[in-house]
Amino acid sequence: MLVSSKAELKRREKQKKKAKSGGFESLGLSPNVYNGVKRKGYRVPTPIQRKTMPLILSGVDVVAMARTGSGKTAAFLVPMLEKLKQHLPQGAVRALILSPTRDLALQTLKFTKELGRFTDLRTSLLVGGDRMESQFEELSQNPDIIIATPGRLMHHLTEVDDMSLRTVEYVVFDEADSLFGMGFAEQLHKILTQLSENRQTLLFSATLPSALAEFAKAGLRDPQLVRLDVDTKISPDLKLTFFTLRQEEKFAAVLYLVREQIGSDEQTLIFVSTKHHVEFLNTLFREESIEPSVCYGDMDQDARKIHISRFRSRKTMLLIVTDVAARGIDIPLLDNVINWDFPPKPKIFVHRVGRAARAGRTGRAYSFVTSEDMPYLLDLHLFLSKPIRAAPTEEEVLNDKDGVMSKIDQAIANGETVYGRFPQTAIDLVSDRVREIISSSAELTSLQRTCTNAFRLYSKTKPLPSKESIKRSKDLPREGLHPTFKNVLEGGELMALAFSERLKAFRPKQTILEAEGEAAKSKNVQGLGQWVDVMKKKRAVHEEIINLVHQKRSTKPLEEAKSFKDEEYYISSIPTNHHTESGLLVRANEGFGSNR
Ligand code: AMP
């Protein structure tokens, strides 16, 4: 008896917790709808869903400011399914969703079917481009829901005498700013006049232009305005940069970032997942003559104090930490945050990067993203209500497919995330050096093994991403080089691709890297010299094979190739900085194009 009542108490506690959590459980959805949401792979509601769904379920009109990528579609579909519940055989249309485009309407239909898979509700799609006859046919099946573009809906209303919208109880104007922007205003007003007064109206829009606000005043009853305070989550002065790479490439990437991208007068906080990674990176940086500060959970108090105070007084410019250790540290002004391991929860991400770009200063947050991290990246963007897209591939840029670069610039200016690859050339160059450092240090070799094991354990205990994001991550297009390296693209990889045919026959004896490196060495410029040595060793090993391949490939006359003067390009976009005065250089016909 006691056991069972204890268990019952526990169950109730759990239920209470869930109801309070603001999760889908707390909405009191009927099992058919709730199961549809879970089957779609949603774990927790996005912020716009969290804010709008309870309001909509309560029956009030809502104007929600939400962009595509915020989870807005489910925000109006889930309450709609809950309200309609099941198909009424003798009934008429009860819900109407208006979309500005055929594509959006199709997407909404797909989501309606997926989320409503455990209901028997029927949906008709009325969009331009499809035959009117087949749509008449659909309408004769007594749909509960109509998803339509305004033009085609008006067409039906004028063609079919007994078609009426009087029975509609639930109306959604999706992407309302686009609906208005596309000149549908007149049709929308006409549609409004055909609707019953006793309906619930919802308007979803990325912006709220004055024409739309007027419309909302006329067509909605006492609407509740919902907007997200995105800017309070992450400062607009913080630039977010997401690089895709493989786990084993992170050492090279972080060295490259610190040496070539980040200015010598900037302070950077690096987040890693375990204390072993702190130790490993600490040793690696020291081998490269860069002295970081470190901080991890069970570190000796005195040592911790010394490390932090050296960072605070700017004697060290890097601080490597774990999340747990970082909690207790107060660092006033910070320029950059590097997420070596991608944070498994959006809130951790926000907390980490919130340490840069404070007090009116700008800052940058660089995050490494492996293919396993992709679903977490998507979940993060749902949480931030921020659209995300892949950087265009080199081929797309070369063909200037649909003015692709200007679209990307525009997207970035609109606050969208454009993620992209870390340049393979940079990784290849530095990886050789990293391998050399590791293999010549017993400590690093053993630490690397510990790191791999620790990371495996850490990965097992990470919270899971949403299933929907896992599914979406598998369908993502191949991403191009990150726009941060645009100059690389324009001046390096892209040119290399374009001219590689002509260049095949021409190879100077020494790469620019080697030539520059010789100069750097004689000037005692730190860092580059070591990489040059690596390049030389590489050449010694591969020279014969390279020559053979070049001989085989060279189809164009040598003269033509020689007449091409700019065969050498900078690979670092390269805000030349303290570490290597001359920047890092390679010849374009070697090393580029070895993408993943
Ligand atoms: P939308 O902004 O409606 O276009 O949604 C963008 C993407 O986020 C779609 O692929 C949705 O399926 C997905 N999505 C919406 N809500 C959630 C959620 N709560 N959890 C995970 N994915 C979601």
Coordinates of C-alpha atoms and ligand atoms in Angstrom, one line a residue:
M1 CA 0.0 0.0 0.0
L2 CA 2.7 2.4 1.1
V3 CA 4.8 1.5 -2.0
S4 CA 1.9 2.1 -4.4
S5 CA 1.0 5.4 -2.8
K6 CA 4.6 6.5 -2.9
A7 CA 4.7 5.5 -6.6
E8 CA 1.4 7.4 -7.1
L9 CA 2.9 10.5 -5.4
K10 CA 5.9 10.3 -7.6
R11 CA 3.7 10.0 -10.7
R12 CA 1.7 13.0 -9.6
E13 CA 4.8 15.0 -8.9
K14 CA 6.1 14.2 -12.3
Q15 CA 2.8 15.2 -13.9
K16 CA 2.8 18.5 -12.0
K17 CA 6.3 19.2 -13.1
K18 CA 5.4 18.4 -16.7
A19 CA 2.3 20.7 -16.6
K20 CA 4.5 23.5 -15.2
S21 CA 7.3 22.9 -17.7
G22 CA 5.7 24.8 -20.6
G23 CA 6.3 21.7 -22.7
F24 CA 3.7 20.2 -25.0
E25 CA 2.5 18.1 -22.0
S26 CA 1.2 21.2 -20.3
L27 CA -1.1 22.2 -23.1
G28 CA -3.7 19.5 -22.3
L29 CA -3.8 18.3 -25.9
S30 CA -6.0 15.3 -26.7
P31 CA -4.0 12.1 -27.2
N32 CA -4.5 12.1 -31.0
V33 CA -3.0 15.5 -31.4
Y34 CA -0.3 15.0 -28.7
N35 CA 0.8 11.8 -30.3
G36 CA 1.0 13.5 -33.7
V37 CA 3.3 16.2 -32.2
K38 CA 5.6 13.5 -30.7
R39 CA 5.6 11.4 -33.9
K40 CA 6.7 14.5 -35.8
G41 CA 9.7 14.5 -33.6
Y42 CA 9.2 17.7 -31.5
R43 CA 10.5 17.4 -28.1
V44 CA 10.0 20.8 -26.6
P45 CA 8.0 23.8 -28.0
T46 CA 9.9 26.6 -29.6
P47 CA 9.6 30.0 -28.0
I48 CA 6.9 31.2 -30.5
Q49 CA 5.0 27.9 -29.9
R50 CA 5.3 28.3 -26.1
K51 CA 3.9 31.9 -26.3
T52 CA 1.2 31.5 -28.8
M53 CA -0.3 28.0 -28.4
P54 CA -1.9 28.6 -24.9
L55 CA -3.4 31.9 -26.1
I56 CA -4.8 30.4 -29.3
L57 CA -6.2 27.4 -27.4
S58 CA -7.9 29.9 -25.1
G59 CA -9.8 31.2 -28.1
V60 CA -8.5 34.8 -28.5
D61 CA -7.3 36.4 -31.8
V62 CA -3.5 36.6 -32.0
V63 CA -1.1 38.6 -34.1
A64 CA 2.3 36.9 -33.8
M65 CA 5.5 38.3 -35.1
A66 CA 7.5 35.2 -36.2
R67 CA 9.7 34.3 -39.1
T68 CA 10.0 31.1 -41.0
G69 CA 12.3 28.9 -39.0
S70 CA 10.8 29.7 -35.7
G71 CA 8.3 26.8 -35.7
K72 CA 5.4 29.1 -36.5
T73 CA 3.6 26.6 -38.7
A74 CA 3.1 24.1 -35.8
A75 CA 2.2 27.1 -33.6
F76 CA -1.1 27.5 -35.5
L77 CA -1.6 23.9 -36.7
V78 CA -1.5 22.2 -33.3
P79 CA -4.2 24.4 -31.7
M80 CA -6.2 24.1 -34.9
L81 CA -6.1 20.2 -34.8
E82 CA -7.0 20.4 -31.1
K83 CA -10.1 22.6 -31.9
L84 CA -11.3 20.6 -34.8
K85 CA -10.6 17.2 -33.2
Q86 CA -12.2 15.0 -35.8
H87 CA -13.9 15.0 -39.2
L88 CA -17.6 15.8 -39.2
P89 CA -19.2 13.9 -42.0
Q90 CA -22.1 16.3 -42.5
G91 CA -20.1 19.4 -41.6
A92 CA -18.6 22.1 -43.8
V93 CA -15.2 23.8 -43.8
R94 CA -14.1 24.9 -40.3
A95 CA -10.6 26.1 -40.8
L96 CA -9.0 28.2 -43.4
I97 CA -5.2 28.9 -43.8
L98 CA -4.1 31.5 -46.3
S99 CA -0.6 31.3 -47.7
P100 CA 1.1 33.8 -50.0
T101 CA 2.7 31.1 -52.2
R102 CA 1.9 27.7 -53.6
D103 CA 5.1 26.4 -52.0
L104 CA 4.3 27.5 -48.6
A105 CA 0.8 26.1 -48.9
L106 CA 2.2 22.8 -50.0
Q107 CA 4.6 22.8 -47.0
T108 CA 1.7 23.6 -44.6
L109 CA -0.4 20.8 -46.1
K110 CA 2.5 18.4 -45.5
F111 CA 2.8 19.5 -41.8
T112 CA -1.0 19.3 -41.4
K113 CA -1.0 15.7 -42.6
E114 CA 2.0 14.8 -40.4
L115 CA 0.8 16.5 -37.2
G116 CA -2.8 15.3 -37.8
R117 CA -1.9 11.7 -38.7
F118 CA -3.8 10.3 -35.7
T119 CA -6.9 12.4 -36.6
D120 CA -9.3 11.7 -39.5
L121 CA -9.5 15.4 -40.4
R122 CA -9.6 16.1 -44.2
T123 CA -7.7 18.9 -45.9
S124 CA -8.1 20.5 -49.4
L125 CA -5.4 22.5 -51.1
L126 CA -6.6 25.3 -53.3
V127 CA -3.5 26.8 -55.1
G128 CA -2.8 28.2 -58.5
G129 CA -1.1 25.8 -61.0
D130 CA -3.4 22.9 -60.1
R131 CA -6.4 22.0 -62.2
M132 CA -9.7 23.6 -61.0
E133 CA -11.6 20.4 -61.7
S134 CA -9.5 18.3 -59.3
Q135 CA -10.0 20.9 -56.7
F136 CA -13.8 20.9 -57.2
E137 CA -13.5 17.1 -56.7
E138 CA -11.7 17.6 -53.4
L139 CA -14.1 20.2 -52.2
S140 CA -17.0 17.7 -52.7
Q141 CA -15.3 15.4 -50.1
N142 CA -16.4 17.8 -47.3
P143 CA -12.9 19.0 -46.1
D144 CA -12.6 20.3 -42.6
I145 CA -9.6 22.4 -43.5
I146 CA -8.8 24.5 -46.6
I147 CA -5.2 25.6 -47.3
A148 CA -5.3 28.2 -50.1
T149 CA -3.6 31.0 -51.8
P150 CA -5.9 34.1 -51.9
G151 CA -6.2 34.3 -55.7
R152 CA -7.3 30.7 -56.2
L153 CA -9.6 30.8 -53.3
M154 CA -11.4 33.9 -54.7
H155 CA -11.5 32.1 -58.1
H156 CA -13.4 29.3 -56.4
L157 CA -15.7 31.6 -54.5
T158 CA -16.7 33.4 -57.7
E159 CA -17.0 30.2 -59.8
V160 CA -19.0 28.1 -57.3
D161 CA -22.3 29.6 -56.3
D162 CA -22.9 27.5 -53.2
M163 CA -19.4 27.7 -51.8
S164 CA -19.4 29.6 -48.5
L165 CA -16.9 30.4 -45.8
R166 CA -19.6 31.2 -43.2
T167 CA -18.9 27.9 -41.4
V168 CA -15.2 28.8 -40.9
E169 CA -14.3 29.1 -37.2
Y170 CA -10.5 29.3 -37.4
V171 CA -8.6 31.6 -39.9
V172 CA -4.9 31.9 -40.3
F173 CA -3.1 34.6 -42.4
D174 CA 0.3 33.0 -42.7
E175 CA 3.3 35.2 -43.7
A176 CA 0.8 38.0 -43.7
D177 CA 3.4 40.6 -44.6
S178 CA 4.1 38.7 -47.8
L179 CA 0.4 38.2 -48.5
F180 CA 0.1 42.0 -48.4
G181 CA 3.4 42.6 -50.2
M182 CA 2.2 40.5 -53.0
G183 CA -0.8 42.7 -53.7
F184 CA -3.4 40.3 -52.3
A185 CA -4.8 43.1 -50.0
E186 CA -8.0 43.5 -52.0
Q187 CA -8.7 39.8 -52.2
L188 CA -8.0 39.4 -48.4
H189 CA -10.6 42.1 -47.6
K190 CA -13.1 40.4 -49.8
I191 CA -12.4 37.0 -48.2
L192 CA -12.8 38.7 -44.8
T193 CA -16.3 39.9 -45.7
Q194 CA -17.4 36.3 -46.4
L195 CA -16.3 35.0 -43.0
S196 CA -18.6 34.8 -40.0
E197 CA -18.1 37.2 -37.1
N198 CA -17.8 34.3 -34.7
R199 CA -14.5 33.1 -35.9
Q200 CA -11.0 33.1 -34.3
T201 CA -8.4 34.9 -36.4
L202 CA -4.7 34.5 -36.3
L203 CA -2.1 36.5 -38.1
F204 CA 1.5 35.4 -38.4
S205 CA 4.0 37.8 -39.9
A206 CA 7.8 38.4 -39.8
T207 CA 7.1 42.2 -39.7
L208 CA 4.2 44.4 -39.0
P209 CA 4.0 47.1 -41.7
S210 CA 1.3 49.8 -41.1
A211 CA -1.0 48.4 -43.8
L212 CA -1.0 45.1 -42.0
A213 CA -1.6 46.7 -38.7
E214 CA -4.6 48.5 -40.2
F215 CA -5.9 45.2 -41.5
A216 CA -5.4 43.6 -38.2
K217 CA -7.4 46.4 -36.6
A218 CA -10.3 45.8 -39.0
G219 CA -10.3 42.0 -39.2
L220 CA -9.3 40.9 -35.7
R221 CA -11.1 41.2 -32.4
D222 CA -9.0 42.6 -29.6
P223 CA -5.9 40.7 -30.8
Q224 CA -3.1 39.8 -28.5
L225 CA 0.3 40.7 -29.9
V226 CA 3.0 38.2 -29.4
R227 CA 6.6 39.0 -30.2
L228 CA 9.8 37.4 -29.1
D229 CA 12.5 39.2 -27.3
V230 CA 15.2 37.7 -29.4
D231 CA 17.7 40.5 -28.7
T232 CA 17.6 39.9 -25.0
K233 CA 18.8 36.3 -25.6
I234 CA 21.8 37.3 -27.7
S235 CA 23.2 40.7 -28.1
P236 CA 22.9 42.1 -31.7
D237 CA 26.5 43.2 -31.3
L238 CA 27.6 39.6 -31.1
K239 CA 28.5 38.0 -34.4
L240 CA 27.8 34.2 -34.6
T241 CA 30.0 32.1 -36.8
F242 CA 29.4 28.4 -37.4
F243 CA 32.1 26.3 -39.0
T244 CA 31.5 22.8 -40.1
L245 CA 34.4 20.4 -39.8
R246 CA 35.3 16.9 -38.6
Q247 CA 36.0 16.2 -35.0
E248 CA 39.7 15.4 -35.7
E249 CA 40.1 18.7 -37.5
K250 CA 39.3 20.8 -34.5
F251 CA 42.9 21.1 -33.3
A252 CA 44.1 22.5 -36.5
A253 CA 41.1 24.7 -36.8
V254 CA 41.5 26.2 -33.4
L255 CA 45.2 26.9 -34.0
Y256 CA 44.4 28.5 -37.3
L257 CA 41.7 30.7 -35.8
V258 CA 43.9 31.8 -32.9
R259 CA 46.8 32.5 -35.2
E260 CA 45.2 33.9 -38.3
Q261 CA 41.7 35.1 -37.6
I262 CA 41.8 36.5 -34.1
G263 CA 43.7 39.7 -33.4
S264 CA 46.6 39.6 -30.9
D265 CA 44.9 42.2 -28.7
E266 CA 41.7 40.2 -28.4
Q267 CA 40.8 38.0 -25.5
T268 CA 39.2 34.7 -26.2
L269 CA 37.3 32.1 -24.1
I270 CA 37.5 28.6 -25.4
F271 CA 34.8 26.1 -24.2
V272 CA 35.6 22.4 -24.3
S273 CA 33.7 19.4 -23.0
T274 CA 36.0 17.8 -20.5
K275 CA 39.0 18.7 -18.3
H276 CA 41.2 16.4 -20.4
H277 CA 40.5 18.6 -23.4
V278 CA 41.5 21.6 -21.3
E279 CA 44.8 19.9 -20.5
F280 CA 45.3 18.8 -24.1
L281 CA 44.7 22.2 -25.6
N282 CA 46.8 23.9 -22.9
T283 CA 49.8 21.7 -23.8
L284 CA 49.3 22.0 -27.5
F285 CA 49.1 25.8 -27.4
R286 CA 52.3 25.9 -25.2
E287 CA 54.1 23.8 -27.7
E288 CA 53.1 26.5 -30.3
S289 CA 54.5 29.1 -27.9
I290 CA 51.1 30.5 -27.0
E291 CA 50.5 30.6 -23.3
P292 CA 46.8 30.2 -22.3
S293 CA 45.1 30.3 -18.9
V294 CA 43.0 27.3 -18.0
C295 CA 40.2 26.5 -15.6
Y296 CA 38.4 23.2 -14.9
G297 CA 36.2 21.8 -12.2
D298 CA 38.5 20.0 -9.8
M299 CA 41.5 22.3 -10.4
D300 CA 43.5 23.4 -7.3
Q301 CA 42.1 26.7 -6.0
D302 CA 45.4 28.5 -6.0
A303 CA 46.3 27.5 -9.5
R304 CA 42.9 28.5 -10.6
K305 CA 43.3 32.0 -9.0
I306 CA 46.7 32.5 -10.7
H307 CA 45.3 31.4 -14.1
I308 CA 42.3 33.6 -13.9
S309 CA 44.2 36.6 -12.7
R310 CA 46.7 36.3 -15.5
F311 CA 43.8 36.3 -18.0
R312 CA 42.1 39.2 -16.2
S313 CA 45.3 41.3 -16.3
R314 CA 45.7 40.4 -20.0
K315 CA 49.0 38.6 -19.5
T316 CA 47.3 35.7 -21.3
M317 CA 44.8 36.2 -24.1
L318 CA 43.2 32.7 -24.1
L319 CA 41.2 31.1 -21.4
I320 CA 40.3 27.4 -21.9
V321 CA 37.4 26.2 -19.7
T322 CA 34.7 23.7 -19.2
D323 CA 31.1 24.8 -18.6
V324 CA 31.1 23.9 -15.0
A325 CA 34.3 25.8 -14.3
A326 CA 33.2 28.8 -16.2
R327 CA 30.1 29.3 -14.0
G328 CA 32.1 30.8 -11.2
I329 CA 34.4 33.1 -13.2
D330 CA 33.8 36.7 -13.7
I331 CA 35.5 38.1 -16.8
P332 CA 34.5 41.7 -17.5
L333 CA 35.3 42.3 -21.2
L334 CA 35.8 39.6 -23.7
D335 CA 36.2 39.7 -27.5
N336 CA 35.6 36.2 -28.6
V337 CA 34.1 32.9 -27.5
I338 CA 35.1 29.6 -29.2
N339 CA 32.8 26.7 -28.8
W340 CA 35.2 23.8 -29.4
D341 CA 32.4 21.3 -28.6
F342 CA 29.0 22.3 -29.6
P343 CA 26.8 23.0 -26.6
P344 CA 24.0 20.3 -26.3
K345 CA 21.4 22.8 -25.0
P346 CA 20.5 26.1 -26.5
K347 CA 20.5 27.7 -23.1
I348 CA 24.1 26.7 -22.5
F349 CA 25.0 28.2 -25.9
V350 CA 23.3 31.5 -24.9
H351 CA 25.1 31.5 -21.6
R352 CA 28.5 30.8 -23.1
V353 CA 28.4 33.4 -25.8
G354 CA 26.8 36.0 -23.5
R355 CA 30.2 36.5 -22.1
A356 CA 31.3 38.3 -25.2
A357 CA 29.9 41.5 -26.7
R358 CA 29.0 43.1 -23.4
A359 CA 28.9 46.8 -22.3
G360 CA 28.4 48.1 -25.8
R361 CA 31.4 46.2 -27.3
T362 CA 31.2 44.0 -30.3
G363 CA 32.2 40.4 -30.1
R364 CA 32.3 37.1 -32.0
A365 CA 31.3 33.6 -31.1
Y366 CA 32.9 30.9 -33.3
S367 CA 31.4 27.4 -33.0
F368 CA 32.7 24.2 -34.4
V369 CA 30.0 22.0 -35.8
T370 CA 30.5 18.3 -36.7
S371 CA 27.9 16.3 -38.6
E372 CA 26.7 14.9 -35.3
D373 CA 26.2 18.5 -34.0
M374 CA 24.0 19.5 -36.9
P375 CA 20.7 18.6 -35.2
Y376 CA 21.8 20.6 -32.2
L377 CA 22.6 23.5 -34.5
L378 CA 19.0 23.3 -35.9
D379 CA 17.5 23.1 -32.4
L380 CA 19.5 26.1 -31.4
H381 CA 18.2 28.1 -34.3
L382 CA 14.6 27.2 -33.4
F383 CA 15.3 28.4 -29.9
L384 CA 16.8 31.6 -31.2
S385 CA 14.0 31.9 -33.8
K386 CA 16.7 32.6 -36.3
P387 CA 16.7 31.3 -39.9
I388 CA 19.7 29.3 -40.9
R389 CA 21.1 28.2 -44.3
A390 CA 24.1 26.6 -45.8
A391 CA 26.8 28.7 -47.5
P392 CA 26.7 28.3 -51.2
T393 CA 29.0 25.7 -52.7
E394 CA 31.9 26.8 -54.9
E395 CA 30.1 25.5 -58.0
E396 CA 27.1 27.7 -57.2
V397 CA 29.3 30.7 -56.6
L398 CA 31.2 30.1 -59.8
N399 CA 28.0 29.8 -61.9
D400 CA 26.6 32.7 -59.9
K401 CA 23.5 30.7 -59.6
D402 CA 20.6 33.2 -59.0
G403 CA 23.0 35.9 -57.8
V404 CA 23.9 33.6 -55.0
M405 CA 26.5 35.8 -53.2
S406 CA 24.4 38.9 -53.0
K407 CA 21.6 36.8 -51.6
I408 CA 23.9 35.5 -49.0
D409 CA 25.1 39.0 -48.1
Q410 CA 21.4 40.0 -47.8
A411 CA 20.6 37.0 -45.6
I412 CA 23.5 37.8 -43.3
A413 CA 22.4 41.5 -43.1
N414 CA 18.9 40.2 -42.1
G415 CA 20.4 38.4 -39.2
E416 CA 20.2 34.9 -40.7
T417 CA 22.9 32.4 -39.9
V418 CA 24.9 31.2 -42.9
Y419 CA 27.1 28.2 -41.8
G420 CA 29.9 26.9 -43.9
R421 CA 33.0 24.8 -44.1
F422 CA 36.3 25.7 -42.5
P423 CA 38.8 25.8 -45.4
Q424 CA 40.3 22.4 -46.0
T425 CA 43.5 24.0 -47.1
A426 CA 44.1 25.7 -43.8
I427 CA 43.2 22.5 -41.9
D428 CA 45.5 20.4 -44.1
L429 CA 48.4 22.8 -43.5
V430 CA 48.1 23.0 -39.8
S431 CA 47.1 19.4 -39.3
D432 CA 50.5 18.2 -40.4
R433 CA 52.1 20.5 -37.8
V434 CA 49.7 19.3 -35.1
R435 CA 50.3 15.6 -35.9
E436 CA 54.0 16.3 -35.6
I437 CA 53.7 18.0 -32.2
I438 CA 51.5 15.2 -30.9
S439 CA 53.7 12.4 -32.1
S440 CA 56.8 14.0 -30.6
S441 CA 55.3 14.4 -27.2
A442 CA 54.4 11.3 -25.1
E443 CA 52.3 13.5 -22.8
L444 CA 50.2 14.7 -25.7
T445 CA 49.9 11.3 -27.3
S446 CA 48.5 9.9 -24.0
L447 CA 46.3 12.9 -23.4
Q448 CA 44.8 12.6 -26.9
R449 CA 43.8 9.0 -26.1
T450 CA 42.2 10.1 -22.8
C451 CA 40.4 12.9 -24.6
T452 CA 38.9 10.5 -27.2
N453 CA 37.6 8.2 -24.4
A454 CA 36.4 11.1 -22.3
F455 CA 34.6 12.5 -25.3
R456 CA 32.9 9.2 -26.0
L457 CA 31.6 9.2 -22.4
Y458 CA 30.5 12.8 -22.6
S459 CA 28.6 12.2 -25.8
K460 CA 26.7 9.4 -24.2
T461 CA 25.4 11.6 -21.4
K462 CA 24.5 14.6 -23.7
P463 CA 20.7 15.4 -23.9
L464 CA 19.3 14.3 -27.3
P465 CA 18.3 16.8 -30.0
S466 CA 14.8 16.7 -31.3
K467 CA 14.0 13.9 -33.7
E468 CA 12.7 16.4 -36.3
S469 CA 16.0 18.2 -36.2
I470 CA 17.9 14.9 -36.7
K471 CA 15.7 14.2 -39.7
R472 CA 16.1 17.7 -41.1
S473 CA 19.9 17.5 -40.7
K474 CA 20.0 14.5 -43.0
D475 CA 18.3 16.4 -45.8
L476 CA 20.5 19.5 -45.6
P477 CA 22.3 20.5 -48.8
R478 CA 26.1 20.3 -49.0
E479 CA 27.5 23.5 -47.6
G480 CA 30.2 25.7 -49.2
L481 CA 33.1 27.5 -47.6
H482 CA 32.1 29.8 -44.8
P483 CA 31.5 33.4 -45.9
T484 CA 34.2 34.5 -43.3
F485 CA 36.6 33.1 -45.8
K486 CA 34.9 34.8 -48.7
N487 CA 38.2 36.3 -49.8
V488 CA 39.7 32.9 -49.8
L489 CA 36.8 32.0 -52.0
E490 CA 37.2 34.9 -54.3
G491 CA 41.0 35.0 -54.3
G492 CA 41.8 31.4 -53.6
E493 CA 39.7 28.3 -53.8
L494 CA 37.3 29.7 -56.3
M495 CA 40.0 31.0 -58.6
A496 CA 41.8 27.8 -58.2
L497 CA 38.8 25.9 -59.3
A498 CA 38.3 28.2 -62.3
F499 CA 41.8 28.1 -63.5
S500 CA 42.9 24.8 -62.3
E501 CA 42.7 23.4 -65.8
R502 CA 45.1 26.0 -67.1
L503 CA 47.4 25.7 -64.1
K504 CA 47.9 22.0 -64.2
A505 CA 50.9 22.4 -66.4
F506 CA 52.6 25.1 -64.4
R507 CA 54.3 24.7 -61.1
P508 CA 56.9 26.9 -59.7
K509 CA 59.7 25.1 -57.8
Q510 CA 58.6 26.5 -54.5
T511 CA 55.1 27.3 -53.1
I512 CA 54.6 30.9 -52.0
L513 CA 54.2 29.5 -48.5
E514 CA 57.7 28.2 -48.7
A515 CA 59.1 31.3 -50.2
E516 CA 57.3 33.5 -47.7
G517 CA 58.3 31.1 -44.9
E518 CA 61.9 31.4 -45.8
A519 CA 61.5 35.2 -45.5
A520 CA 59.6 34.9 -42.3
K521 CA 62.2 32.6 -40.9
S522 CA 65.0 35.0 -41.6
K523 CA 62.9 37.7 -40.0
N524 CA 62.2 35.4 -37.1
V525 CA 58.4 35.6 -37.5
Q526 CA 56.9 33.1 -35.2
G527 CA 54.8 30.2 -36.3
L528 CA 54.9 30.3 -40.1
G529 CA 58.4 28.9 -40.2
Q530 CA 57.3 25.7 -38.6
W531 CA 54.6 25.2 -41.0
V532 CA 57.0 25.9 -43.9
D533 CA 59.2 23.1 -42.6
V534 CA 56.2 20.8 -42.7
M535 CA 55.4 21.8 -46.2
K536 CA 59.0 21.1 -47.2
K537 CA 58.9 17.6 -45.7
K538 CA 55.6 17.0 -47.4
R539 CA 57.1 18.0 -50.7
A540 CA 60.1 15.8 -50.2
V541 CA 57.7 12.8 -49.6
H542 CA 55.2 13.6 -52.3
E543 CA 57.3 15.4 -55.0
E544 CA 57.6 12.4 -57.2
I545 CA 53.9 11.5 -57.1
I546 CA 52.9 15.1 -57.6
N547 CA 55.1 15.4 -60.7
L548 CA 53.8 12.2 -62.1
V549 CA 50.2 13.3 -61.7
H550 CA 50.9 16.7 -63.2
Q551 CA 52.6 15.2 -66.2
K552 CA 49.7 12.9 -66.8
R553 CA 47.1 15.7 -66.4
S554 CA 48.8 18.5 -68.4
T555 CA 46.8 18.7 -71.5
K556 CA 47.2 22.4 -72.2
P557 CA 50.4 23.9 -73.6
L558 CA 52.9 25.1 -71.0
E559 CA 53.1 28.6 -72.6
E560 CA 49.4 29.2 -71.9
A561 CA 49.7 28.3 -68.3
K562 CA 52.8 30.5 -67.9
S563 CA 51.0 33.5 -69.3
F564 CA 48.6 33.3 -66.4
K565 CA 50.3 35.6 -64.0
D566 CA 48.2 35.3 -60.8
E567 CA 48.8 31.7 -60.1
E568 CA 49.3 32.4 -56.4
Y569 CA 46.7 33.5 -53.9
Y570 CA 46.4 34.2 -50.2
I571 CA 44.4 31.6 -48.5
S572 CA 43.7 33.4 -45.3
S573 CA 41.2 36.2 -45.9
I574 CA 43.8 37.1 -44.1
P575 CA 43.5 39.9 -41.7
T576 CA 47.2 39.7 -41.5
N577 CA 48.1 39.9 -37.8
H578 CA 50.6 39.5 -35.1
H579 CA 51.2 35.9 -35.5
T580 CA 52.4 35.8 -39.0
E581 CA 53.1 39.3 -40.4
S582 CA 52.9 38.1 -43.9
G583 CA 49.8 35.9 -43.6
L584 CA 49.6 32.3 -44.6
L585 CA 50.1 31.6 -48.3
V586 CA 49.8 28.7 -50.6
R587 CA 49.9 28.3 -54.3
A588 CA 46.5 28.0 -55.8
N589 CA 47.0 24.8 -57.8
E590 CA 48.2 22.9 -54.8
G591 CA 46.3 22.1 -51.7
F592 CA 42.9 23.7 -52.7
G593 CA 39.9 21.7 -53.7
S594 CA 40.5 18.9 -51.2
N595 CA 37.1 19.4 -49.8
R596 CA 35.2 17.0 -47.7
Ligands
AMP1 P1 8.6 26.7 -39.5 O1 9.2 27.9 -38.8 O2 7.2 26.4 -39.1 O3 8.8 26.7 -41.0 O4 9.4 25.4 -38.9 C1 10.8 25.3 -39.2 C2 11.2 23.8 -38.9 O5 11.2 23.6 -37.5 C3 10.3 22.8 -39.5 O6 11.1 21.8 -40.1 C4 9.5 22.2 -38.3 O7 9.1 20.9 -38.5 C5 10.6 22.4 -37.2 N1 10.0 22.5 -35.9 C6 8.9 23.2 -35.5 N2 8.7 23.1 -34.2 C7 9.6 22.3 -33.7 C8 9.9 21.8 -32.4 N3 9.1 22.1 -31.4 N4 10.9 21.0 -32.3 C9 11.7 20.6 -33.3 N5 11.5 21.1 -34.6 C10 10.4 21.9 -34.8

